[in-house]
Every structure is written in C-alpha cells, then in structure tokens.
Amino acid sequence: MQNAKDEILRHIGEGACGSVWAAPTGSENKCAVKREDGGKWRSIYNDFVMHRELIQTLSVSESSVQIPACHEYIKADDWAWWDERITMFPTKQRERCNLLITERIPPFPQHVRDAIVDLYCPESLRATIKASEANKDCLIRLYLGRRRRLEKTNSKFHGFTLRNFPLQQDQVEALGLDGGLYARVMAETLAEFYWSAHIDANDVEFVLAPSRANPSLESGSHKSPGTIFRSHLLGDHVLWVLDFDCCKHMSLDKAGVEQAVKAFYKNDPYFPRPGRDNFDDQALWREFRGCFLEKSNVILGHEGPEARLPALWLDMVEQRSRK
C-alpha cells in the first residue's frame, strides 16, 4: 500500500466480515483492503491464514482458478502503520481495526457492464446504473446451483446492481456460456480444498472476472493463469475464488467429510446440486460429480483408507438432497 498513502480509498463492497476498500478508479494501486468492521464472530486473521495456505496449495497443483495475492495482515494496534496511513480512509472510516490487504480482483470493463445492464436491468434504471461509480466494481457471482424464478410480481421495488451480480444457471445457458467447463473447474477446486489443503471451503465465493493483467508482477499469488473462458458477451475471463474467513481445517476421515458436506450446503449455490428435476441440471451435476471424483483420485490415489472419502462425500451430498 506504499503508493496509496496520498489517495483516499473508496468503498467497493460489504460483507459479513466487514467493508472492502480500494484505490480510486484509474489508480495504479491494485490492492483491496478488507476492514474487520462487520460481524464480531468473523475473523480477518483466519481469512489471512487460510488464504496463505490455499495459495501455497494451489501453486503446487497449478489450479484452474485464480486466487488473489495475499499481501499483509495489519492489526488494530499497529500504531506505526496506522499513523502513517490512516488518512487513506474517509473521515468517517478512520476507526482503527484489523485489516487484510490483498490483490484486487479486476472488475469487468465498461462495454461488458453495459451489455449486462442492457440485458437484465429494468429500462427505467439503465442510464443511472451505467453512469454509477459504484457499479464500475462489477464482479459476477456464478450460481450453477440455482435458476431464476421468473414469476411476475406486483412489487414496485426494482433494484439492480452490478456489484456481485448473480448469474444463475438459466442465464448461463441463455448466454451460451460453457456451464460444463465452469462446473469442472469448480469440482477440481473443491477437491483441492478438501484433499490437498484439508480445508472445508466454508462460505467461499466464486466469481467471474477478467484475469490479472500481469501474473509475473503479482507477488504472493500462485502463478497459474487459470482456465481462460471465452465469451462474446463477457470477453476472456477466469474463475476467481475468494473470502476464506469462515473456512476451517478438516480431518481426512468421516468427521471431516461430514464437515465438508455441511459447508457445501451452507454456502451460496455456486456449485451444481444433485437431485434436481431439470434434465440440464442433472447433466451438470453428473459433469461436476465425475470431475470431482477424477481429481480426488489423482490427489488421494486409489488405495488406503483416505481413497474412499471422495465417494463418501458424494454419497452424503446426494443423500442430503433427497431429504
């Protein structure tokens, strides 16, 4: 954050753990700053620890996803750091707290944002949304486990935002995006979380966004470029994984598998879900299932007590879907 001392950070997001800040649009500083000013039960330090462990794991495996570089954890009582940089924050946000400084995931450019607005935003709001500074912070949450409900409503509320825009499975299909490839990358990533990092992936997020501009210059990150997805609407993009404050270590036994199954269903519906009536959803789950098992077998092998855990996880996930 050395180059950001003379810049006032702008608010780019909010979560249960706290608020997220970044340098003004157009700045050369590409960091994101997460403040621990949210729920008291959430821990930015845990986010920092899990983030670092996952970078190390995914670097070895040459993962198909990208994960932001994890730069620095700053404590609320680090007086030297705060005294030098407290003016980076707006006047009302200068209460000292724990911070996590990471690489900022690059948002989609204007032509992509405008295309999404033209497709999905109520016409009366389009001009306002396109001109909004806040909506320049456009990342897309990929929900392969959910479809939109298109029933008409009498509600007069018509909200719309490009921040964490939810792209659901019916939209993936309508836009001609490769849902099967997204599912395979998610399946491989989940297997790496469980069996390589021994982390339960609780409450992590998967977002679509452009790839980092120059991986070789981003220290503290895994250098794999990830799988590049091609799209006329979105342009070339990748799948990013982020937000690890709720993650926990898991044991490689039945108790750990149960923990991972619980986390899978607790999370937003990023992953395909079993037991759906829709034929395309069933096919997507089979794609996810097969890739998860294949990647798990590469990691754990086919012999020994741990080799049975991926199949056990799949059985438990599918059993729970039938309840």
Short mmCIF file of C-alpha atoms in Angstrom, two decimals:
data_model
loop_
_atom_site.label_atom_id
_atom_site.label_comp_id
_atom_site.label_asym_id
_atom_site.label_seq_id
_atom_site.Cartn_x
_atom_site.Cartn_y
_atom_site.Cartn_z
CA MET A 1 0.00 0.00 0.00
CA GLN A 2 3.00 2.29 -0.26
CA ASN A 3 1.64 4.14 -3.28
CA ALA A 4 -1.81 4.63 -1.76
CA LYS A 5 -0.85 6.87 1.18
CA ASP A 6 -1.90 10.03 -0.69
CA GLU A 7 -5.08 8.51 -2.14
CA ILE A 8 -8.45 8.35 -0.42
CA LEU A 9 -9.75 4.78 -0.68
CA ARG A 10 -13.25 4.22 -1.98
CA HIS A 11 -15.78 1.70 -0.72
CA ILE A 12 -16.17 -1.21 -3.18
CA GLY A 13 -18.04 -3.83 -1.19
CA GLU A 14 -19.51 -5.08 2.05
CA GLY A 15 -19.71 -8.49 3.68
CA ALA A 16 -20.40 -10.14 6.99
CA CYS A 17 -16.73 -9.83 7.90
CA GLY A 18 -16.51 -6.14 7.09
CA SER A 19 -16.21 -3.45 4.45
CA VAL A 20 -13.88 -3.60 1.44
CA TRP A 21 -11.95 -0.63 0.05
CA ALA A 22 -9.73 0.12 -2.93
CA ALA A 23 -7.87 2.98 -4.55
CA PRO A 24 -9.86 5.34 -6.81
CA THR A 25 -10.77 4.18 -10.31
CA GLY A 26 -7.78 4.52 -12.60
CA SER A 27 -5.19 4.33 -9.83
CA GLU A 28 -2.06 2.25 -10.34
CA ASN A 29 -2.62 0.73 -6.89
CA LYS A 30 -4.36 -2.64 -7.39
CA CYS A 31 -4.87 -3.64 -3.76
CA ALA A 32 -8.09 -4.35 -1.89
CA VAL A 33 -8.34 -3.59 1.82
CA LYS A 34 -10.80 -5.55 3.93
CA ARG A 35 -11.65 -3.96 7.29
CA GLU A 36 -12.77 -6.11 10.22
CA ASP A 37 -15.71 -3.84 10.99
CA GLY A 38 -18.53 -6.33 10.41
CA GLY A 39 -19.82 -9.23 12.49
CA LYS A 40 -17.88 -9.82 15.70
CA TRP A 41 -17.89 -13.58 15.09
CA ARG A 42 -15.93 -13.24 11.81
CA SER A 43 -12.13 -13.23 11.75
CA ILE A 44 -9.94 -11.49 9.21
CA TYR A 45 -6.93 -13.19 10.77
CA ASN A 46 -8.46 -16.57 9.93
CA ASP A 47 -9.08 -15.26 6.41
CA PHE A 48 -5.38 -14.34 6.20
CA VAL A 49 -4.15 -17.74 7.46
CA MET A 50 -6.45 -19.78 5.22
CA HIS A 51 -5.74 -17.55 2.23
CA ARG A 52 -1.98 -18.06 2.57
CA GLU A 53 -2.35 -21.84 2.96
CA LEU A 54 -4.56 -22.07 -0.11
CA ILE A 55 -2.17 -20.04 -2.24
CA GLN A 56 0.58 -22.48 -1.32
CA THR A 57 -1.61 -25.49 -2.12
CA LEU A 58 -2.95 -24.14 -5.41
CA SER A 59 0.53 -23.11 -6.51
CA VAL A 60 1.71 -26.71 -6.30
CA SER A 61 -1.31 -28.07 -8.16
CA GLU A 62 -1.37 -25.42 -10.92
CA SER A 63 -5.02 -24.83 -10.20
CA SER A 64 -7.59 -23.89 -12.83
CA VAL A 65 -8.88 -20.99 -10.71
CA GLN A 66 -7.19 -17.75 -9.76
CA ILE A 67 -6.85 -16.66 -6.14
CA PRO A 68 -5.93 -13.08 -5.19
CA ALA A 69 -2.45 -12.48 -3.85
CA CYS A 70 -2.45 -12.14 -0.07
CA HIS A 71 -0.17 -9.26 0.89
CA GLU A 72 -0.44 -8.30 4.54
CA TYR A 73 -2.40 -8.60 7.78
CA ILE A 74 -2.47 -5.39 9.83
CA LYS A 75 -3.53 -5.37 13.47
CA ALA A 76 -5.61 -2.60 15.01
CA ASP A 77 -2.79 -1.82 17.43
CA ASP A 78 -0.09 -1.49 14.77
CA TRP A 79 0.34 2.18 15.61
CA ALA A 80 3.19 2.87 13.17
CA TRP A 81 1.19 1.54 10.20
CA TRP A 82 -1.99 3.37 11.16
CA ASP A 83 -0.29 6.67 11.97
CA GLU A 84 1.24 6.73 8.51
CA ARG A 85 -1.81 5.58 6.55
CA ILE A 86 -4.99 6.41 8.46
CA THR A 87 -5.75 9.31 6.09
CA MET A 88 -6.23 6.78 3.26
CA PHE A 89 -9.71 6.20 4.64
CA PRO A 90 -12.57 8.70 4.50
CA THR A 91 -13.04 10.68 7.72
CA LYS A 92 -15.93 8.51 8.98
CA GLN A 93 -13.95 5.28 8.44
CA ARG A 94 -10.83 6.05 10.46
CA GLU A 95 -11.50 3.84 13.44
CA ARG A 96 -8.53 1.52 13.78
CA CYS A 97 -9.33 -2.16 13.24
CA ASN A 98 -7.70 -5.30 11.90
CA LEU A 99 -7.13 -5.22 8.13
CA LEU A 100 -6.35 -7.66 5.36
CA ILE A 101 -4.59 -6.32 2.25
CA THR A 102 -4.89 -8.46 -0.87
CA GLU A 103 -4.73 -8.15 -4.62
CA ARG A 104 -7.88 -6.59 -6.02
CA ILE A 105 -9.77 -8.77 -8.49
CA PRO A 106 -10.08 -6.70 -11.69
CA PRO A 107 -13.67 -5.68 -12.47
CA PHE A 108 -15.27 -6.13 -15.88
CA PRO A 109 -14.74 -3.22 -18.32
CA GLN A 110 -17.47 -0.80 -19.33
CA HIS A 111 -18.58 -2.50 -22.54
CA VAL A 112 -19.27 -5.72 -20.61
CA ARG A 113 -21.07 -3.84 -17.83
CA ASP A 114 -23.24 -2.01 -20.38
CA ALA A 115 -24.13 -5.28 -22.10
CA ILE A 116 -25.25 -6.84 -18.79
CA VAL A 117 -27.30 -3.75 -17.98
CA ASP A 118 -29.00 -3.81 -21.39
CA LEU A 119 -29.91 -7.48 -20.92
CA TYR A 120 -31.07 -7.59 -17.32
CA CYS A 121 -31.66 -4.14 -15.85
CA PRO A 122 -35.13 -2.52 -15.86
CA GLU A 123 -35.16 0.01 -18.66
CA SER A 124 -36.01 2.90 -16.34
CA LEU A 125 -32.77 2.35 -14.38
CA ARG A 126 -30.31 1.67 -17.19
CA ALA A 127 -28.90 5.16 -17.66
CA THR A 128 -28.44 5.60 -13.91
CA ILE A 129 -26.73 2.24 -13.46
CA LYS A 130 -24.39 2.80 -16.40
CA ALA A 131 -23.30 6.18 -15.01
CA SER A 132 -22.93 4.97 -11.42
CA GLU A 133 -19.42 4.96 -9.96
CA ALA A 134 -20.33 2.10 -7.61
CA ASN A 135 -21.39 -0.14 -10.50
CA LYS A 136 -17.93 0.06 -12.03
CA ASP A 137 -16.98 -2.52 -9.38
CA CYS A 138 -18.53 -5.34 -11.39
CA LEU A 139 -17.79 -8.94 -10.47
CA ILE A 140 -20.16 -11.80 -11.33
CA ARG A 141 -21.16 -14.44 -8.79
CA LEU A 142 -21.60 -17.70 -10.67
CA TYR A 143 -24.56 -19.71 -9.34
CA LEU A 144 -24.61 -23.07 -11.13
CA GLY A 145 -26.89 -24.47 -8.41
CA ARG A 146 -29.80 -22.10 -8.91
CA ARG A 147 -32.18 -20.88 -11.60
CA ARG A 148 -34.15 -17.65 -11.58
CA ARG A 149 -37.79 -17.61 -10.63
CA LEU A 150 -39.44 -15.72 -13.43
CA GLU A 151 -42.92 -15.38 -11.95
CA LYS A 152 -44.42 -11.92 -12.29
CA THR A 153 -44.62 -9.86 -9.12
CA ASN A 154 -46.67 -6.86 -8.07
CA SER A 155 -43.76 -5.36 -6.16
CA LYS A 156 -42.87 -1.78 -7.09
CA PHE A 157 -39.26 -2.29 -6.00
CA HIS A 158 -36.87 -2.60 -8.92
CA GLY A 159 -33.35 -2.72 -7.51
CA PHE A 160 -30.31 -3.53 -9.63
CA THR A 161 -26.57 -3.59 -9.01
CA LEU A 162 -23.53 -4.83 -10.88
CA ARG A 163 -21.62 -5.43 -7.66
CA ASN A 164 -21.55 -9.20 -7.18
CA PHE A 165 -24.06 -9.59 -9.99
CA PRO A 166 -25.74 -13.02 -9.62
CA LEU A 167 -25.50 -15.05 -12.84
CA GLN A 168 -27.70 -18.12 -12.46
CA GLN A 169 -27.75 -21.34 -14.40
CA ASP A 170 -30.61 -20.44 -16.76
CA GLN A 171 -28.70 -17.26 -17.69
CA VAL A 172 -25.50 -19.25 -18.24
CA GLU A 173 -27.41 -21.39 -20.73
CA ALA A 174 -29.15 -18.44 -22.42
CA LEU A 175 -25.85 -16.62 -22.93
CA GLY A 176 -24.19 -19.68 -24.44
CA LEU A 177 -21.59 -19.88 -21.67
CA ASP A 178 -19.87 -23.19 -21.00
CA GLY A 179 -21.56 -24.29 -17.78
CA GLY A 180 -19.95 -27.71 -18.00
CA LEU A 181 -16.45 -26.22 -18.05
CA TYR A 182 -17.30 -23.92 -15.13
CA ALA A 183 -18.57 -26.97 -13.22
CA ARG A 184 -15.41 -28.96 -13.93
CA VAL A 185 -13.17 -26.14 -12.68
CA MET A 186 -15.28 -25.80 -9.53
CA ALA A 187 -15.14 -29.56 -8.94
CA GLU A 188 -11.35 -29.66 -9.28
CA THR A 189 -11.01 -26.67 -6.94
CA LEU A 190 -13.23 -28.23 -4.29
CA ALA A 191 -11.21 -31.45 -4.44
CA GLU A 192 -8.02 -29.42 -3.96
CA PHE A 193 -9.53 -27.63 -0.96
CA TYR A 194 -10.55 -30.89 0.71
CA TRP A 195 -7.81 -33.38 -0.04
CA SER A 196 -4.73 -31.20 -0.66
CA ALA A 197 -5.27 -28.21 1.66
CA HIS A 198 -7.52 -30.06 4.18
CA ILE A 199 -9.83 -27.00 4.25
CA ASP A 200 -13.64 -27.26 4.17
CA ALA A 201 -14.33 -24.35 1.73
CA ASN A 202 -17.00 -22.97 4.08
CA ASP A 203 -18.60 -19.78 2.72
CA VAL A 204 -16.03 -19.17 -0.02
CA GLU A 205 -17.12 -17.24 -3.10
CA PHE A 206 -16.62 -17.98 -6.78
CA VAL A 207 -16.75 -15.02 -9.14
CA LEU A 208 -16.19 -14.47 -12.84
CA ALA A 209 -13.86 -11.58 -13.66
CA PRO A 210 -11.01 -10.73 -16.03
CA SER A 211 -7.66 -12.37 -15.40
CA ARG A 212 -4.90 -10.40 -13.67
CA ALA A 213 -3.06 -8.28 -16.20
CA ASN A 214 0.48 -9.47 -15.44
CA PRO A 215 0.79 -12.56 -13.21
CA SER A 216 4.58 -12.31 -13.07
CA LEU A 217 4.38 -8.95 -11.27
CA GLU A 218 1.91 -10.06 -8.59
CA SER A 219 3.89 -11.35 -5.63
CA GLY A 220 2.25 -13.59 -3.06
CA SER A 221 -0.03 -15.29 -5.59
CA HIS A 222 0.02 -18.63 -7.34
CA LYS A 223 1.31 -18.13 -10.86
CA SER A 224 -1.07 -20.42 -12.74
CA PRO A 225 -3.08 -18.32 -15.23
CA GLY A 226 -6.13 -20.50 -14.59
CA THR A 227 -8.57 -21.73 -17.21
CA ILE A 228 -9.45 -18.95 -19.64
CA PHE A 229 -13.14 -18.90 -20.57
CA ARG A 230 -14.18 -17.37 -23.91
CA SER A 231 -17.40 -15.41 -24.31
CA HIS A 232 -18.71 -12.88 -26.81
CA LEU A 233 -20.58 -11.04 -24.04
CA LEU A 234 -18.06 -11.24 -21.17
CA GLY A 235 -14.85 -11.42 -23.17
CA ASP A 236 -11.99 -13.59 -21.95
CA HIS A 237 -12.38 -14.20 -18.21
CA VAL A 238 -11.45 -16.58 -15.41
CA LEU A 239 -12.97 -18.02 -12.26
CA TRP A 240 -11.67 -16.46 -9.04
CA VAL A 241 -12.10 -17.88 -5.54
CA LEU A 242 -12.07 -15.58 -2.51
CA ASP A 243 -13.25 -14.91 1.06
CA PHE A 244 -11.84 -17.54 3.41
CA ASP A 245 -12.70 -16.13 6.83
CA CYS A 246 -15.21 -18.93 7.61
CA CYS A 247 -13.00 -21.76 6.36
CA LYS A 248 -11.76 -24.37 8.82
CA HIS A 249 -9.32 -27.23 8.68
CA MET A 250 -10.89 -30.65 8.22
CA SER A 251 -9.66 -34.11 9.10
CA LEU A 252 -9.36 -36.74 6.40
CA ASP A 253 -11.91 -39.09 7.89
CA LYS A 254 -15.69 -39.44 8.16
CA ALA A 255 -15.98 -36.49 10.55
CA GLY A 256 -14.11 -34.27 8.10
CA VAL A 257 -16.33 -35.39 5.23
CA GLU A 258 -19.43 -34.57 7.28
CA GLN A 259 -17.98 -31.14 7.98
CA ALA A 260 -17.35 -30.58 4.26
CA VAL A 261 -20.88 -31.69 3.31
CA LYS A 262 -22.35 -29.25 5.81
CA ALA A 263 -20.24 -26.43 4.38
CA PHE A 264 -21.27 -27.37 0.82
CA TYR A 265 -24.97 -26.88 1.59
CA LYS A 266 -24.42 -23.88 3.84
CA ASN A 267 -22.78 -21.91 1.06
CA ASP A 268 -24.47 -19.91 -1.69
CA PRO A 269 -25.40 -22.14 -4.65
CA TYR A 270 -22.18 -21.76 -6.62
CA PHE A 271 -21.86 -25.50 -7.22
CA PRO A 272 -24.31 -27.66 -9.18
CA ARG A 273 -26.78 -29.50 -6.97
CA PRO A 274 -27.89 -33.14 -7.17
CA GLY A 275 -31.49 -34.30 -7.16
CA ARG A 276 -32.96 -31.62 -9.43
CA ASP A 277 -35.88 -32.26 -11.78
CA ASN A 278 -34.41 -30.26 -14.63
CA PHE A 279 -32.61 -32.50 -17.15
CA ASP A 280 -29.83 -29.96 -17.78
CA ASP A 281 -29.24 -29.60 -14.04
CA GLN A 282 -28.94 -33.38 -13.76
CA ALA A 283 -26.37 -33.43 -16.57
CA LEU A 284 -24.43 -30.60 -14.93
CA TRP A 285 -24.31 -32.48 -11.64
CA ARG A 286 -23.01 -35.60 -13.41
CA GLU A 287 -20.29 -33.45 -15.00
CA PHE A 288 -19.35 -31.99 -11.62
CA ARG A 289 -19.53 -35.38 -9.91
CA GLY A 290 -17.29 -37.14 -12.41
CA CYS A 291 -14.66 -34.42 -12.41
CA PHE A 292 -14.64 -34.20 -8.60
CA LEU A 293 -14.07 -37.94 -8.33
CA GLU A 294 -11.37 -37.93 -11.01
CA LYS A 295 -9.42 -35.05 -9.43
CA SER A 296 -9.84 -36.55 -5.96
CA ASN A 297 -8.40 -39.86 -7.14
CA VAL A 298 -5.38 -38.05 -8.59
CA ILE A 299 -4.77 -36.41 -5.20
CA LEU A 300 -5.53 -39.33 -2.89
CA GLY A 301 -4.85 -42.35 -5.09
CA HIS A 302 -6.97 -45.49 -5.23
CA GLU A 303 -5.72 -47.34 -2.17
CA GLY A 304 -5.73 -46.76 1.56
CA PRO A 305 -8.44 -45.50 3.94
CA GLU A 306 -8.45 -41.96 2.55
CA ALA A 307 -9.16 -43.14 -1.00
CA ARG A 308 -12.79 -43.88 -0.10
CA LEU A 309 -13.51 -40.35 1.20
CA PRO A 310 -14.43 -38.68 -2.14
CA ALA A 311 -17.10 -41.30 -2.85
CA LEU A 312 -18.34 -40.98 0.73
CA TRP A 313 -18.62 -37.19 0.30
CA LEU A 314 -20.60 -37.62 -2.92
CA ASP A 315 -22.91 -40.18 -1.29
CA MET A 316 -23.61 -37.84 1.65
CA VAL A 317 -24.25 -34.85 -0.62
CA GLU A 318 -26.66 -36.85 -2.76
CA GLN A 319 -28.42 -38.38 0.25
CA ARG A 320 -28.98 -34.95 1.75
CA SER A 321 -30.54 -33.71 -1.49
CA ARG A 322 -33.24 -36.38 -1.17
CA LYS A 323 -34.34 -35.29 2.32
#
